JSON list of C-alpha atoms and ligand atoms in Angstrom, two decimals:
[
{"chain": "Q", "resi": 242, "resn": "UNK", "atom": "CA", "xyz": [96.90, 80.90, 75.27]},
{"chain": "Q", "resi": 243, "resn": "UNK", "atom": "CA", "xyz": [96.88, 84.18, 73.79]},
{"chain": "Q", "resi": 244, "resn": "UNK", "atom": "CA", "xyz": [93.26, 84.76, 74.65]},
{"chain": "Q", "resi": 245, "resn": "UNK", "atom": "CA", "xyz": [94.34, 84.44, 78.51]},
{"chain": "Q", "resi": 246, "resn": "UNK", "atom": "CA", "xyz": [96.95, 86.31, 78.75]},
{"chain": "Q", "resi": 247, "resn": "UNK", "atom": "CA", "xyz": [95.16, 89.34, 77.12]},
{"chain": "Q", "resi": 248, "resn": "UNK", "atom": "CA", "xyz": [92.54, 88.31, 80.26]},
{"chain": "Q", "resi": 249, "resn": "UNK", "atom": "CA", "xyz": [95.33, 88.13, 82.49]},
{"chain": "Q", "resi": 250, "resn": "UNK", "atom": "CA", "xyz": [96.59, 91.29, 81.58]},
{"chain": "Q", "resi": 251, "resn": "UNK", "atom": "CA", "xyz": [93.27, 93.45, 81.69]},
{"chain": "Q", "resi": 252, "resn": "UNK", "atom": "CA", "xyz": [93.05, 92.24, 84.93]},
{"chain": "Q", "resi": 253, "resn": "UNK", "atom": "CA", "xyz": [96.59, 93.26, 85.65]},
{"chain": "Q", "resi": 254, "resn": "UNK", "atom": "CA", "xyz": [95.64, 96.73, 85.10]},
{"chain": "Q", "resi": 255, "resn": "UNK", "atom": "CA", "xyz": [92.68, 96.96, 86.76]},
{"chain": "Q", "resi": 256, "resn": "UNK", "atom": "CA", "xyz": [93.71, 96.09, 90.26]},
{"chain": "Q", "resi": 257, "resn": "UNK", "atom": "CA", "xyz": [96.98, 98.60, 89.14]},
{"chain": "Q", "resi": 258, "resn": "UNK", "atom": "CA", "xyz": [94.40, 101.46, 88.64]},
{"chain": "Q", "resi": 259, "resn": "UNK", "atom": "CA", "xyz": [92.73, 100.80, 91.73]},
{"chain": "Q", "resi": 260, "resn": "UNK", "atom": "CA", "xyz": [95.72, 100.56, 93.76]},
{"chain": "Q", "resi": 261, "resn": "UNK", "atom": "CA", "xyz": [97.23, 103.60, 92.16]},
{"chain": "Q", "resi": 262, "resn": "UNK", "atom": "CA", "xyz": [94.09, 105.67, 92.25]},
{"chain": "Q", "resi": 263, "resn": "UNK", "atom": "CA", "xyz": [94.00, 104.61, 96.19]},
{"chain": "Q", "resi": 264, "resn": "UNK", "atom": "CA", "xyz": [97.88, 105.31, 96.91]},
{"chain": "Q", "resi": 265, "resn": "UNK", "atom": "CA", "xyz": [96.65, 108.81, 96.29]},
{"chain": "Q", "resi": 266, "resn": "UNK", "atom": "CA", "xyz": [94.92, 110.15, 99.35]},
{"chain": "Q", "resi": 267, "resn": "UNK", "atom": "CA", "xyz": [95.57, 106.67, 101.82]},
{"chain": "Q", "resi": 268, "resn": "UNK", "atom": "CA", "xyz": [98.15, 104.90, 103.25]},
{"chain": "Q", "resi": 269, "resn": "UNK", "atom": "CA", "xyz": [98.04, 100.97, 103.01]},
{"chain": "Q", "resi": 270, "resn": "UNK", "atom": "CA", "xyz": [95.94, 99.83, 105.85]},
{"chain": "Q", "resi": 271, "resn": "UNK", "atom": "CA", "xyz": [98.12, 97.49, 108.44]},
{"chain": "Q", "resi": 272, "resn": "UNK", "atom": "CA", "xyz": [97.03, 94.16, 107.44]},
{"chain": "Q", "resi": 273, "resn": "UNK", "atom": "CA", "xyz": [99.63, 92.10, 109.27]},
{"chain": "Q", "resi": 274, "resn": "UNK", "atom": "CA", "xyz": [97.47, 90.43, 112.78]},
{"chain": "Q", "resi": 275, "resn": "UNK", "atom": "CA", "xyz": [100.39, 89.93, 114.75]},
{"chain": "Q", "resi": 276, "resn": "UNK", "atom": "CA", "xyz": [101.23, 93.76, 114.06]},
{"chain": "Q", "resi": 277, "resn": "UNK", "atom": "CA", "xyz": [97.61, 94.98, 114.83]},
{"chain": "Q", "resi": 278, "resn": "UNK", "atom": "CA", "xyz": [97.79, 92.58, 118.26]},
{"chain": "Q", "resi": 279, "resn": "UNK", "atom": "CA", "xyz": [101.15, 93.93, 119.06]},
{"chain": "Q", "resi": 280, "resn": "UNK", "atom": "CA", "xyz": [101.01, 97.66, 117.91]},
{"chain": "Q", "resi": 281, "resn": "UNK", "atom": "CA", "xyz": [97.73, 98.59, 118.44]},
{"chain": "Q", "resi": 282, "resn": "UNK", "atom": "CA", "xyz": [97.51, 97.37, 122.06]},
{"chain": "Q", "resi": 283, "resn": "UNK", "atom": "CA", "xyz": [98.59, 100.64, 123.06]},
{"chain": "Q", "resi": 284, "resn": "UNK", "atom": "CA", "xyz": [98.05, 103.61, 120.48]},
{"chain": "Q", "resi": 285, "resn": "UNK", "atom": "CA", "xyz": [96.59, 102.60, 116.39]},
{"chain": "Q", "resi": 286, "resn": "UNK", "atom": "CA", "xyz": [99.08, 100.37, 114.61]},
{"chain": "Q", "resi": 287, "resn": "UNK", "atom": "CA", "xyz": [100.67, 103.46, 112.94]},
{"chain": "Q", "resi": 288, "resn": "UNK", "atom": "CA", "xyz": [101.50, 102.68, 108.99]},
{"chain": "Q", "resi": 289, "resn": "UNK", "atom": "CA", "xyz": [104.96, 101.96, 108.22]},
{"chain": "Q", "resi": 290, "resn": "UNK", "atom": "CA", "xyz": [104.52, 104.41, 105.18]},
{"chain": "Q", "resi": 291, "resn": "UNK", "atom": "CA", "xyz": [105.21, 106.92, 107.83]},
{"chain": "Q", "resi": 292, "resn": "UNK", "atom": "CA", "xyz": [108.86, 106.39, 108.26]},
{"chain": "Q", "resi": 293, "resn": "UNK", "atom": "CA", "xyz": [111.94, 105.16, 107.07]},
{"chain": "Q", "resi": 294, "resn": "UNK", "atom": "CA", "xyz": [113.56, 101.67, 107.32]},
{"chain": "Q", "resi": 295, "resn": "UNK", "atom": "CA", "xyz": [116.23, 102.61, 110.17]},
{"chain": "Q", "resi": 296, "resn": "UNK", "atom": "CA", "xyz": [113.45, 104.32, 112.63]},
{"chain": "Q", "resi": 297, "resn": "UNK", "atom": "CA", "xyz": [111.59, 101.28, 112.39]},
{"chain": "Q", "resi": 298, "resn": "UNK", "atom": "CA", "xyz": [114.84, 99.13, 113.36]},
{"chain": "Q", "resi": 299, "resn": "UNK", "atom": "CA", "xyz": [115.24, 101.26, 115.95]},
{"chain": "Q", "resi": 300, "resn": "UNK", "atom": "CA", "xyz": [111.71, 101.26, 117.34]},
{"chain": "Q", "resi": 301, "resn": "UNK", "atom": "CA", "xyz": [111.91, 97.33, 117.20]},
{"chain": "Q", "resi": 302, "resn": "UNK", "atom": "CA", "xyz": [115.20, 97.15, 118.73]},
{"chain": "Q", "resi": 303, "resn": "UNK", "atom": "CA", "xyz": [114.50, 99.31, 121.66]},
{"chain": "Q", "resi": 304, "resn": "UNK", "atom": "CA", "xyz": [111.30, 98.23, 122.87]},
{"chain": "Q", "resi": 305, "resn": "UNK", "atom": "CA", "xyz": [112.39, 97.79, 126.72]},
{"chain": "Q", "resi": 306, "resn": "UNK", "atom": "CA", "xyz": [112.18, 101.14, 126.79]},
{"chain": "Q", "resi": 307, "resn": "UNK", "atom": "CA", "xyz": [109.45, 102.68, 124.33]},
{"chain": "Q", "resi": 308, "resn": "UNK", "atom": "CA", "xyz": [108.47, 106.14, 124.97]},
{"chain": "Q", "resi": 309, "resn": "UNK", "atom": "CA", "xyz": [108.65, 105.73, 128.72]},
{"chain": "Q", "resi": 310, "resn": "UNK", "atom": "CA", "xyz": [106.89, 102.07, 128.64]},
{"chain": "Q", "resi": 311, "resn": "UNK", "atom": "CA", "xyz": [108.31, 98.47, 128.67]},
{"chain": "Q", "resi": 312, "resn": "UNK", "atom": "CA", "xyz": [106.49, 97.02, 125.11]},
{"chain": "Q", "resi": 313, "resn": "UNK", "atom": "CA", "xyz": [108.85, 93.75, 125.20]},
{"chain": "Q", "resi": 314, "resn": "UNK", "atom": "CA", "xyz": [108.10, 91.27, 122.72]},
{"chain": "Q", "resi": 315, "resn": "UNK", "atom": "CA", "xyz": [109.40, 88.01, 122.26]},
{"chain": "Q", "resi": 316, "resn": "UNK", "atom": "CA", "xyz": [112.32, 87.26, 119.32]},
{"chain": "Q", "resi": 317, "resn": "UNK", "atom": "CA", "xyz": [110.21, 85.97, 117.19]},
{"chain": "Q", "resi": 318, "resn": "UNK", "atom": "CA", "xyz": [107.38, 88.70, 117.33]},
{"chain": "Q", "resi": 319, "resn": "UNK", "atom": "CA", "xyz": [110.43, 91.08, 116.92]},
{"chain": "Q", "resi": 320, "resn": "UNK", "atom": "CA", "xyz": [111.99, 89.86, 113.84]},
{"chain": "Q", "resi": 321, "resn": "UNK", "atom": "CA", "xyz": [108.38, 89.51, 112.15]},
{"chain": "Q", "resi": 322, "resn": "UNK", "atom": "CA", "xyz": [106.90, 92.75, 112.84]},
{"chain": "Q", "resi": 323, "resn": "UNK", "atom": "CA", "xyz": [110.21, 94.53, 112.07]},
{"chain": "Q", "resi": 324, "resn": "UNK", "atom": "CA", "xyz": [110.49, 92.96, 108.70]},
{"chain": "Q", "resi": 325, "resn": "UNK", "atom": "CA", "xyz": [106.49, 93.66, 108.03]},
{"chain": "Q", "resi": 326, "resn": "UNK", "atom": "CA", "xyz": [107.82, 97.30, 109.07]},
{"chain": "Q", "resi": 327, "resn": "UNK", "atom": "CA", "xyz": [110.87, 97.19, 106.76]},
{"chain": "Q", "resi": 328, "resn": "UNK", "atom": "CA", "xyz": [109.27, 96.12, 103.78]},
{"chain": "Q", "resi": 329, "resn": "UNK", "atom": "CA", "xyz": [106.59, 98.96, 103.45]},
{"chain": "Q", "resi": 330, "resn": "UNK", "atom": "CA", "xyz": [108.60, 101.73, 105.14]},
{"chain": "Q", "resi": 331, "resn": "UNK", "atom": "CA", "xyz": [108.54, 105.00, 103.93]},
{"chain": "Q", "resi": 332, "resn": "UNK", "atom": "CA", "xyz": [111.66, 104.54, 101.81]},
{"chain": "Q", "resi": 333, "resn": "UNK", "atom": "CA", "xyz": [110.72, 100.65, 100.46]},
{"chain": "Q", "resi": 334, "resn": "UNK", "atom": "CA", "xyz": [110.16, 101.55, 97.08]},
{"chain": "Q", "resi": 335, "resn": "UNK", "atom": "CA", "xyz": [106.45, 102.56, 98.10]},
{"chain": "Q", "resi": 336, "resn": "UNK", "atom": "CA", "xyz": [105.00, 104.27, 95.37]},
{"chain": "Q", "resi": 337, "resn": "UNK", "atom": "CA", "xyz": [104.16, 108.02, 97.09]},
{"chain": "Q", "resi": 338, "resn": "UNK", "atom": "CA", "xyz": [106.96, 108.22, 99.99]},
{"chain": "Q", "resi": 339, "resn": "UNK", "atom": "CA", "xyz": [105.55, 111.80, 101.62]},
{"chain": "Q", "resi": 340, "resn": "UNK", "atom": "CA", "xyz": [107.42, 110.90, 104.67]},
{"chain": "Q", "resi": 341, "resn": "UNK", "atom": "CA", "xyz": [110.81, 110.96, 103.08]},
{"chain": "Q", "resi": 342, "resn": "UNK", "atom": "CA", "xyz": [110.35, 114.61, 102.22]},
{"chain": "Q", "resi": 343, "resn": "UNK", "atom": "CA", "xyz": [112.96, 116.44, 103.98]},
{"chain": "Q", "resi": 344, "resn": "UNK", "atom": "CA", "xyz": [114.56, 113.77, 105.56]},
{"chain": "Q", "resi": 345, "resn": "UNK", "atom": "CA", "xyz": [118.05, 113.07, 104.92]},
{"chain": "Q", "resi": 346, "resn": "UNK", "atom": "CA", "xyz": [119.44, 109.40, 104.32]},
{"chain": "Q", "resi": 347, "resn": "UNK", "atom": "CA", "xyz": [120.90, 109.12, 107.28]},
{"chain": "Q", "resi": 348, "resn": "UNK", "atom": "CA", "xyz": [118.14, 110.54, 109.69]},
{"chain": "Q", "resi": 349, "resn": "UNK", "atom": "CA", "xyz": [115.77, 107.83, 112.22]},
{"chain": "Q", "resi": 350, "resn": "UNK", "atom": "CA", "xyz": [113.46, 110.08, 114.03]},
{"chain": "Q", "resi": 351, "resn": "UNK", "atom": "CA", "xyz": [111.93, 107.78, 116.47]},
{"chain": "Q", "resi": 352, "resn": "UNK", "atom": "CA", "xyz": [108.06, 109.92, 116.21]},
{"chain": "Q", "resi": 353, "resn": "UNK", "atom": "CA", "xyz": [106.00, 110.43, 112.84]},
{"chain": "Q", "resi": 354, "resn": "UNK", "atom": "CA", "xyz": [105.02, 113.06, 114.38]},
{"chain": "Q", "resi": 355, "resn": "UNK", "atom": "CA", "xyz": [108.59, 114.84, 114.18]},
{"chain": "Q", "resi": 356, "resn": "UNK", "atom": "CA", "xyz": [109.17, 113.92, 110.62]},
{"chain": "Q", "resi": 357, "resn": "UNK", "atom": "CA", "xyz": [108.75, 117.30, 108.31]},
{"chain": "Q", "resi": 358, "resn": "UNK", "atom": "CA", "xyz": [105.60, 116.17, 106.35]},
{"chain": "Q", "resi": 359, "resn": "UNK", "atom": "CA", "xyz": [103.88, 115.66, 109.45]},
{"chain": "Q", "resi": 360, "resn": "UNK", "atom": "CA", "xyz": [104.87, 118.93, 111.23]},
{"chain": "Q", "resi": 361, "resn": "UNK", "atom": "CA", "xyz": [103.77, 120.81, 107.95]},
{"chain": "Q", "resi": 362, "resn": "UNK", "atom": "CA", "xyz": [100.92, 119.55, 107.30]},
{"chain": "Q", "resi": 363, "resn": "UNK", "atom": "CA", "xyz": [99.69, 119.94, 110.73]},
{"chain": "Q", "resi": 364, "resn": "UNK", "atom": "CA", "xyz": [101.68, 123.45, 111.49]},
{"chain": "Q", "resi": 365, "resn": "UNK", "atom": "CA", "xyz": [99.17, 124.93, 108.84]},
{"chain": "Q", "resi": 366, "resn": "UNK", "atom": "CA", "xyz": [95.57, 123.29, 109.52]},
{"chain": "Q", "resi": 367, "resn": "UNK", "atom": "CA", "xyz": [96.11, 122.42, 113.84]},
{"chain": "Q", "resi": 368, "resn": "UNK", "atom": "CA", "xyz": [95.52, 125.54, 116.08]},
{"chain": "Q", "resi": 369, "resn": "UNK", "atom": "CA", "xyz": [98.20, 124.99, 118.87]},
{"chain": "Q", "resi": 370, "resn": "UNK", "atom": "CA", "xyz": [95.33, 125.06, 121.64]},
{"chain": "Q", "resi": 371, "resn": "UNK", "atom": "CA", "xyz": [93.62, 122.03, 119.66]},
{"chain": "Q", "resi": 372, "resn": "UNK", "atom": "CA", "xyz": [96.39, 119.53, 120.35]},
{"chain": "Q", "resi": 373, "resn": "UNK", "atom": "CA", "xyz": [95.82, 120.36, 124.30]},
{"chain": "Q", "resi": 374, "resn": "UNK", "atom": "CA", "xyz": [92.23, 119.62, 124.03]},
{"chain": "Q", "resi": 375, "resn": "UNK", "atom": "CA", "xyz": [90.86, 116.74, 126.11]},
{"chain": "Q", "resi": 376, "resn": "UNK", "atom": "CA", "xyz": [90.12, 114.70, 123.28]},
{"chain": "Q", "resi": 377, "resn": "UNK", "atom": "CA", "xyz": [93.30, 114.74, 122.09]},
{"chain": "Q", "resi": 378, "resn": "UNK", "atom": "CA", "xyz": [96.31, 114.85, 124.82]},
{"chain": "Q", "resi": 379, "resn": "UNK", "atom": "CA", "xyz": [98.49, 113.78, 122.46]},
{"chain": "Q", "resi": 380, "resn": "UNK", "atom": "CA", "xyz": [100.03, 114.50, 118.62]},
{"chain": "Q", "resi": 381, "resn": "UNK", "atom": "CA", "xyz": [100.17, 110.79, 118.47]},
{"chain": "Q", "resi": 382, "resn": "UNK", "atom": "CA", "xyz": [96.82, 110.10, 118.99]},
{"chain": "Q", "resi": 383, "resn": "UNK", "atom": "CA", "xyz": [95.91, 110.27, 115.27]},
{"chain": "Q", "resi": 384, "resn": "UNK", "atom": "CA", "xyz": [92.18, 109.01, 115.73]},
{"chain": "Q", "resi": 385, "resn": "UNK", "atom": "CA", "xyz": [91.15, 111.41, 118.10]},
{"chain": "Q", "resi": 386, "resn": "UNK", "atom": "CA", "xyz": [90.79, 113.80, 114.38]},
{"chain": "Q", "resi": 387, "resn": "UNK", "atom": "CA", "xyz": [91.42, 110.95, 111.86]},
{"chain": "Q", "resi": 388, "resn": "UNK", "atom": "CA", "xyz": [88.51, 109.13, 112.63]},
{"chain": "Q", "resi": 389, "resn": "UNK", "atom": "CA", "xyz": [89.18, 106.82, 109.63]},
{"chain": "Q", "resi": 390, "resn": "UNK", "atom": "CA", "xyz": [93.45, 106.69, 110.74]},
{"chain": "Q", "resi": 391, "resn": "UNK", "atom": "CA", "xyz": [93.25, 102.86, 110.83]},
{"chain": "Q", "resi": 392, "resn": "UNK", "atom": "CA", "xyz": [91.89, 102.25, 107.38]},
{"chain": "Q", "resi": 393, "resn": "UNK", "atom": "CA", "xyz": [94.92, 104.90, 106.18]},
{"chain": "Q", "resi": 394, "resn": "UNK", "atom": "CA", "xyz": [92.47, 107.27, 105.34]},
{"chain": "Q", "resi": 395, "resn": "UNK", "atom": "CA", "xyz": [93.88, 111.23, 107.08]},
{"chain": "Q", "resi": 396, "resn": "UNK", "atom": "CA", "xyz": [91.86, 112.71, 104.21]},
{"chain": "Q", "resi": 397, "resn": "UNK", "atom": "CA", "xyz": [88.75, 113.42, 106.01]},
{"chain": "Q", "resi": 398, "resn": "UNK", "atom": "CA", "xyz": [89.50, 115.85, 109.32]},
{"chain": "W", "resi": 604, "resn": "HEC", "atom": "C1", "xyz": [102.80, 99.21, 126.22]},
{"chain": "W", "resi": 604, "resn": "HEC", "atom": "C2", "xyz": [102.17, 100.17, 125.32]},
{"chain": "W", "resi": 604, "resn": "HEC", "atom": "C3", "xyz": [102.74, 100.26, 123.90]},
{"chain": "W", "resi": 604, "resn": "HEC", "atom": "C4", "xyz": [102.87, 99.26, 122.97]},
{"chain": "W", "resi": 604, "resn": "HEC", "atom": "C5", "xyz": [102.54, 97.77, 123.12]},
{"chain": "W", "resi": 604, "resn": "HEC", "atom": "C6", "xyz": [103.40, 99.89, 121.77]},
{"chain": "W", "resi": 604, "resn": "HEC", "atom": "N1", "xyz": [103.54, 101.24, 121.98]},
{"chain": "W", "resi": 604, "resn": "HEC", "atom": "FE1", "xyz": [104.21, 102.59, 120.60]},
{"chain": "W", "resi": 604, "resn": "HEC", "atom": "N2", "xyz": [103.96, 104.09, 121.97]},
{"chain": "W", "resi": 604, "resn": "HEC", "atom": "C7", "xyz": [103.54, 103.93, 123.28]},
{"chain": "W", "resi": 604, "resn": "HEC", "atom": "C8", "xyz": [103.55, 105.22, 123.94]},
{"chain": "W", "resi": 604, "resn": "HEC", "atom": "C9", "xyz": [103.14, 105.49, 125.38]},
{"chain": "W", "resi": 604, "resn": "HEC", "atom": "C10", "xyz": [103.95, 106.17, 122.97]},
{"chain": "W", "resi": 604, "resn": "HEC", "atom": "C11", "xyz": [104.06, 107.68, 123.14]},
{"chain": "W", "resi": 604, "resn": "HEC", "atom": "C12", "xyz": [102.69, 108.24, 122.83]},
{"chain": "W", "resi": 604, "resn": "HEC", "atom": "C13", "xyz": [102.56, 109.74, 122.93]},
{"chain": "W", "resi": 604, "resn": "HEC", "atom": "O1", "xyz": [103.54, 110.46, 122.78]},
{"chain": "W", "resi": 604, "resn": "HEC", "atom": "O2", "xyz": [101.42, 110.18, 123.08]},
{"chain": "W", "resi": 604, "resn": "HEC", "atom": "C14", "xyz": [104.20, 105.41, 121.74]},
{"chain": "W", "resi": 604, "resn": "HEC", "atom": "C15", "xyz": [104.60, 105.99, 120.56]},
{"chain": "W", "resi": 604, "resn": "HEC", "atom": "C16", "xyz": [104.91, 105.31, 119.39]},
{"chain": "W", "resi": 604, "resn": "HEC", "atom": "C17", "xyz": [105.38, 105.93, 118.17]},
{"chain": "W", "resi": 604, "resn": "HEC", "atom": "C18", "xyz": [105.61, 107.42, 117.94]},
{"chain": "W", "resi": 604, "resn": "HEC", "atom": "C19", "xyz": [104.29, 108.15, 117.68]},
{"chain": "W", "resi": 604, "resn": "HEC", "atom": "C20", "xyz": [104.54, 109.59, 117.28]},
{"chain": "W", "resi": 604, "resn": "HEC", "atom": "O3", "xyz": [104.57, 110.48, 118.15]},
{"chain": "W", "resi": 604, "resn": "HEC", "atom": "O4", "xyz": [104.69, 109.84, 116.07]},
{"chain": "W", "resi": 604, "resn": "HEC", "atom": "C21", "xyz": [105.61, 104.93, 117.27]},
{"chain": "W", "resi": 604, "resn": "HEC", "atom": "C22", "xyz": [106.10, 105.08, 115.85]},
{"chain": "W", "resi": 604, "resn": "HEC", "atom": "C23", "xyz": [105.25, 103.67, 117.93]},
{"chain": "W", "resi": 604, "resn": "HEC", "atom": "N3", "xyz": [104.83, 103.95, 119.22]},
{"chain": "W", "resi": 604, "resn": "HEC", "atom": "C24", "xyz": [105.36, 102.43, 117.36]},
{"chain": "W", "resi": 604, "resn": "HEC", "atom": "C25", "xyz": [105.02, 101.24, 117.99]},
{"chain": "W", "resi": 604, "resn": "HEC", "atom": "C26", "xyz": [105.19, 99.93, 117.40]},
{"chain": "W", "resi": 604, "resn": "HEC", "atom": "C27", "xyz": [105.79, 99.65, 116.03]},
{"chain": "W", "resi": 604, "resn": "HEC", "atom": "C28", "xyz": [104.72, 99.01, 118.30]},
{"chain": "W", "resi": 604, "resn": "HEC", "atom": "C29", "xyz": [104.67, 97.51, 118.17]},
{"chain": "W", "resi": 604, "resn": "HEC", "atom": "C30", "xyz": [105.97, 96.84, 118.17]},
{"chain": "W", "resi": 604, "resn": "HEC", "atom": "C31", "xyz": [104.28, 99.77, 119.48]},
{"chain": "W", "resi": 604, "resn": "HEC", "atom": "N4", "xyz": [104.48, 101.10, 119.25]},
{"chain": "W", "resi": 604, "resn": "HEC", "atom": "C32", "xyz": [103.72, 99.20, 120.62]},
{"chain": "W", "resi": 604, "resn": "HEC", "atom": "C33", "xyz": [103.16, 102.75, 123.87]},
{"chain": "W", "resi": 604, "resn": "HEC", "atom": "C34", "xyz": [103.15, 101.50, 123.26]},
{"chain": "W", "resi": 605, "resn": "HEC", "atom": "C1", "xyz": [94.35, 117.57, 116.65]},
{"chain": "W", "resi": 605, "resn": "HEC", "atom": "C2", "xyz": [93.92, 116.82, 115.49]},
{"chain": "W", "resi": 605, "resn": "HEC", "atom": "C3", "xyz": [94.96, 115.97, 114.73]},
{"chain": "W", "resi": 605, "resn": "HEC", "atom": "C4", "xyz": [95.75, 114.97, 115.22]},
{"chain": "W", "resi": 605, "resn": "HEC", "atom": "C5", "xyz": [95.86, 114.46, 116.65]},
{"chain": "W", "resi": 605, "resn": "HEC", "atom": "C6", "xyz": [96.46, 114.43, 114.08]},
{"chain": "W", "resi": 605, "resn": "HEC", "atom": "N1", "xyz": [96.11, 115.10, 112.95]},
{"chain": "W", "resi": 605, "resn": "HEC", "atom": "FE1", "xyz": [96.75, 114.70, 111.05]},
{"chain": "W", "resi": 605, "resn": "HEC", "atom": "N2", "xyz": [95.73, 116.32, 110.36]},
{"chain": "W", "resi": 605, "resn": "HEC", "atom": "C7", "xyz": [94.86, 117.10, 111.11]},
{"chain": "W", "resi": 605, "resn": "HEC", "atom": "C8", "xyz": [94.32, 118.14, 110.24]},
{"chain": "W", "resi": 605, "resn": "HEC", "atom": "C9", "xyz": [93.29, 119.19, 110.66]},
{"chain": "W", "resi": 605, "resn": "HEC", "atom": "C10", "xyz": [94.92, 117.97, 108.97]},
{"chain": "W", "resi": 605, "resn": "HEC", "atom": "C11", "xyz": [94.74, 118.80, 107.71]},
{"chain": "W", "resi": 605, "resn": "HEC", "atom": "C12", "xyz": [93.44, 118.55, 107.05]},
{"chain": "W", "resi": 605, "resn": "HEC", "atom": "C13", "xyz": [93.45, 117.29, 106.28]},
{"chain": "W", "resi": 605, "resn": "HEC", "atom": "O1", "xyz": [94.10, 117.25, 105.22]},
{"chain": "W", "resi": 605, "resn": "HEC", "atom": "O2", "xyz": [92.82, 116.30, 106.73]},
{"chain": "W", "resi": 605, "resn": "HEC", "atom": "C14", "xyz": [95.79, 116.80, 109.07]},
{"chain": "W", "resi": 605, "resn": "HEC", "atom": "C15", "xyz": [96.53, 116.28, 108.02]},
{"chain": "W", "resi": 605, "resn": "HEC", "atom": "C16", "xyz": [97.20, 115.06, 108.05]},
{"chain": "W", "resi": 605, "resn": "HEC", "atom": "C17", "xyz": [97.82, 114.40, 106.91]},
{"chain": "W", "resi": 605, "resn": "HEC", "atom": "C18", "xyz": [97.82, 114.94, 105.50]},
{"chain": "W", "resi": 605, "resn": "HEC", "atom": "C19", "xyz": [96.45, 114.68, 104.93]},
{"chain": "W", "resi": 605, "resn": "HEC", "atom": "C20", "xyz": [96.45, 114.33, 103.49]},
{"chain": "W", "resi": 605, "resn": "HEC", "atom": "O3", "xyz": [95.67, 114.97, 102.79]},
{"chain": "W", "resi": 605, "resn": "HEC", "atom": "O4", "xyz": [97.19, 113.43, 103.08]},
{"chain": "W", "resi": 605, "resn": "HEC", "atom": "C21", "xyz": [98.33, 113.22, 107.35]},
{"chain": "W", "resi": 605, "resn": "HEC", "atom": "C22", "xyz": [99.03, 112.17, 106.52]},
{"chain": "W", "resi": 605, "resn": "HEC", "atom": "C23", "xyz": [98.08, 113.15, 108.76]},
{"chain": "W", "resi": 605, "resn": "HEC", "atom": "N3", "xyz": [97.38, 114.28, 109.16]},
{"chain": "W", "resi": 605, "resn": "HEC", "atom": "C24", "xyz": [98.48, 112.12, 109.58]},
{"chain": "W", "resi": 605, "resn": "HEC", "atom": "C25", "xyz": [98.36, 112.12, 110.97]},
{"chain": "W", "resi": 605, "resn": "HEC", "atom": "C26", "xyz": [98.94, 111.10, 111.82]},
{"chain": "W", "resi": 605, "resn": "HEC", "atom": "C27", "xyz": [99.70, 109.89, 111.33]},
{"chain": "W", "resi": 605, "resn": "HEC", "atom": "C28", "xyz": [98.65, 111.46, 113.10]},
{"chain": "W", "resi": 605, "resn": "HEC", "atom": "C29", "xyz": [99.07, 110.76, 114.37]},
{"chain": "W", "resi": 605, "resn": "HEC", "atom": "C30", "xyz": [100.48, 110.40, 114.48]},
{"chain": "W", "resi": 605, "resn": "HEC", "atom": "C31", "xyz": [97.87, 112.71, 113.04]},
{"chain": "W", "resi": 605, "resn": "HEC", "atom": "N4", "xyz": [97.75, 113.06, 111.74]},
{"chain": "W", "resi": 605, "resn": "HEC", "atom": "C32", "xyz": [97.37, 113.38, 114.15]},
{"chain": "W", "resi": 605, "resn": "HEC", "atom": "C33", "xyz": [94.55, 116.93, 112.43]},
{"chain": "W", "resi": 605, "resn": "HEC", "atom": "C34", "xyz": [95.18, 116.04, 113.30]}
]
């Protein structure tokens, strides 16, 4: 008995160190299908690491009208991809919550890309001409420079 749990527990701390030693420089990849199917139709399934619980309701309750475009979904595609959302927002109890920085409890922006991690981190290393480039069009379109975006890796430009 004692020998396993001593097994068990090695274990334990190896997939920790990973994970921890990973939490570092990525975001958890989305590995939900229906979430992939449903938000990556469009634009890359953004992370829910990138912002708080009550943007995500809001994104899920107001997808009639999302950014200009009808993205409907049925109830039941709702309620799971908002709870998938919910559970690793930026403010779930996720170990490195970057996104949270200078956001205030009761704030929901609607784009990551208006949260104040994202507009510093870009503000310092994105030319203003770059985001116009053809490539690009768009600050949402995180792939056109994160080329590894969908495995949460932005580490690489
Ligand atoms: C019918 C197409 C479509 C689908 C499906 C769709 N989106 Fe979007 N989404 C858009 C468009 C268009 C934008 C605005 C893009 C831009 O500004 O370049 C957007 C933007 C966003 C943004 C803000 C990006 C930023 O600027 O930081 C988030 C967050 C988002 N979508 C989440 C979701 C989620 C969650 C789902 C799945 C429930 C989803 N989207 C499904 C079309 C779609
Ligand atoms: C025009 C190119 C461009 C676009 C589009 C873009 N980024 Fe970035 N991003 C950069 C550059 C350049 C940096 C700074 C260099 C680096 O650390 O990779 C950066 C940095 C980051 C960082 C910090 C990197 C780190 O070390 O943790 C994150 C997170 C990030 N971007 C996420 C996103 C997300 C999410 C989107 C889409 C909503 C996006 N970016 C769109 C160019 C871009």
């Amino acid at each position: 008995m004692l020998v396993k749990s001593i097994v068990t527990l090695a274990v334990a701390a190896t997939v920790l160190s990973s994970f921890m030693a990973q939490a570092d420089e990525r975001y958890r990849p989305v590995d939900d299908k229906v979430v992939i199917e449903e938000c990556g139709a469009c634009h890359m399934a953004f992370q829910p690491q990138m912002l708080p619980k009550k943007s995500w309701i809001k994104i899920m309750d107001g997808l009639s009208n999302h950014f200009g475009e009808d993205a409907s979904l049925d109830e039941k595609a709702v309620s799971h991809i908002k709870k998938y959302h919910v559970e690793h927002a930026a403010d779930s109890g996720w170990k490195d919550g970057k996104f949270m920085r200078g956001l205030s409890d009761s704030s929901a922006p609607l784009r990551i890309t208006e949260t104040p991690y994202w507009v510093r981190e870009h503000r310092k290393e994105v030319p203003d001409w770059a985001w116009n480039d053809p490539t690009v069009k768009s600050k949402a379109n995180c792939i056109a420079c994160h080329k590894r975006g969908n495995q949460g890796d932005y580490d690489d430009d």
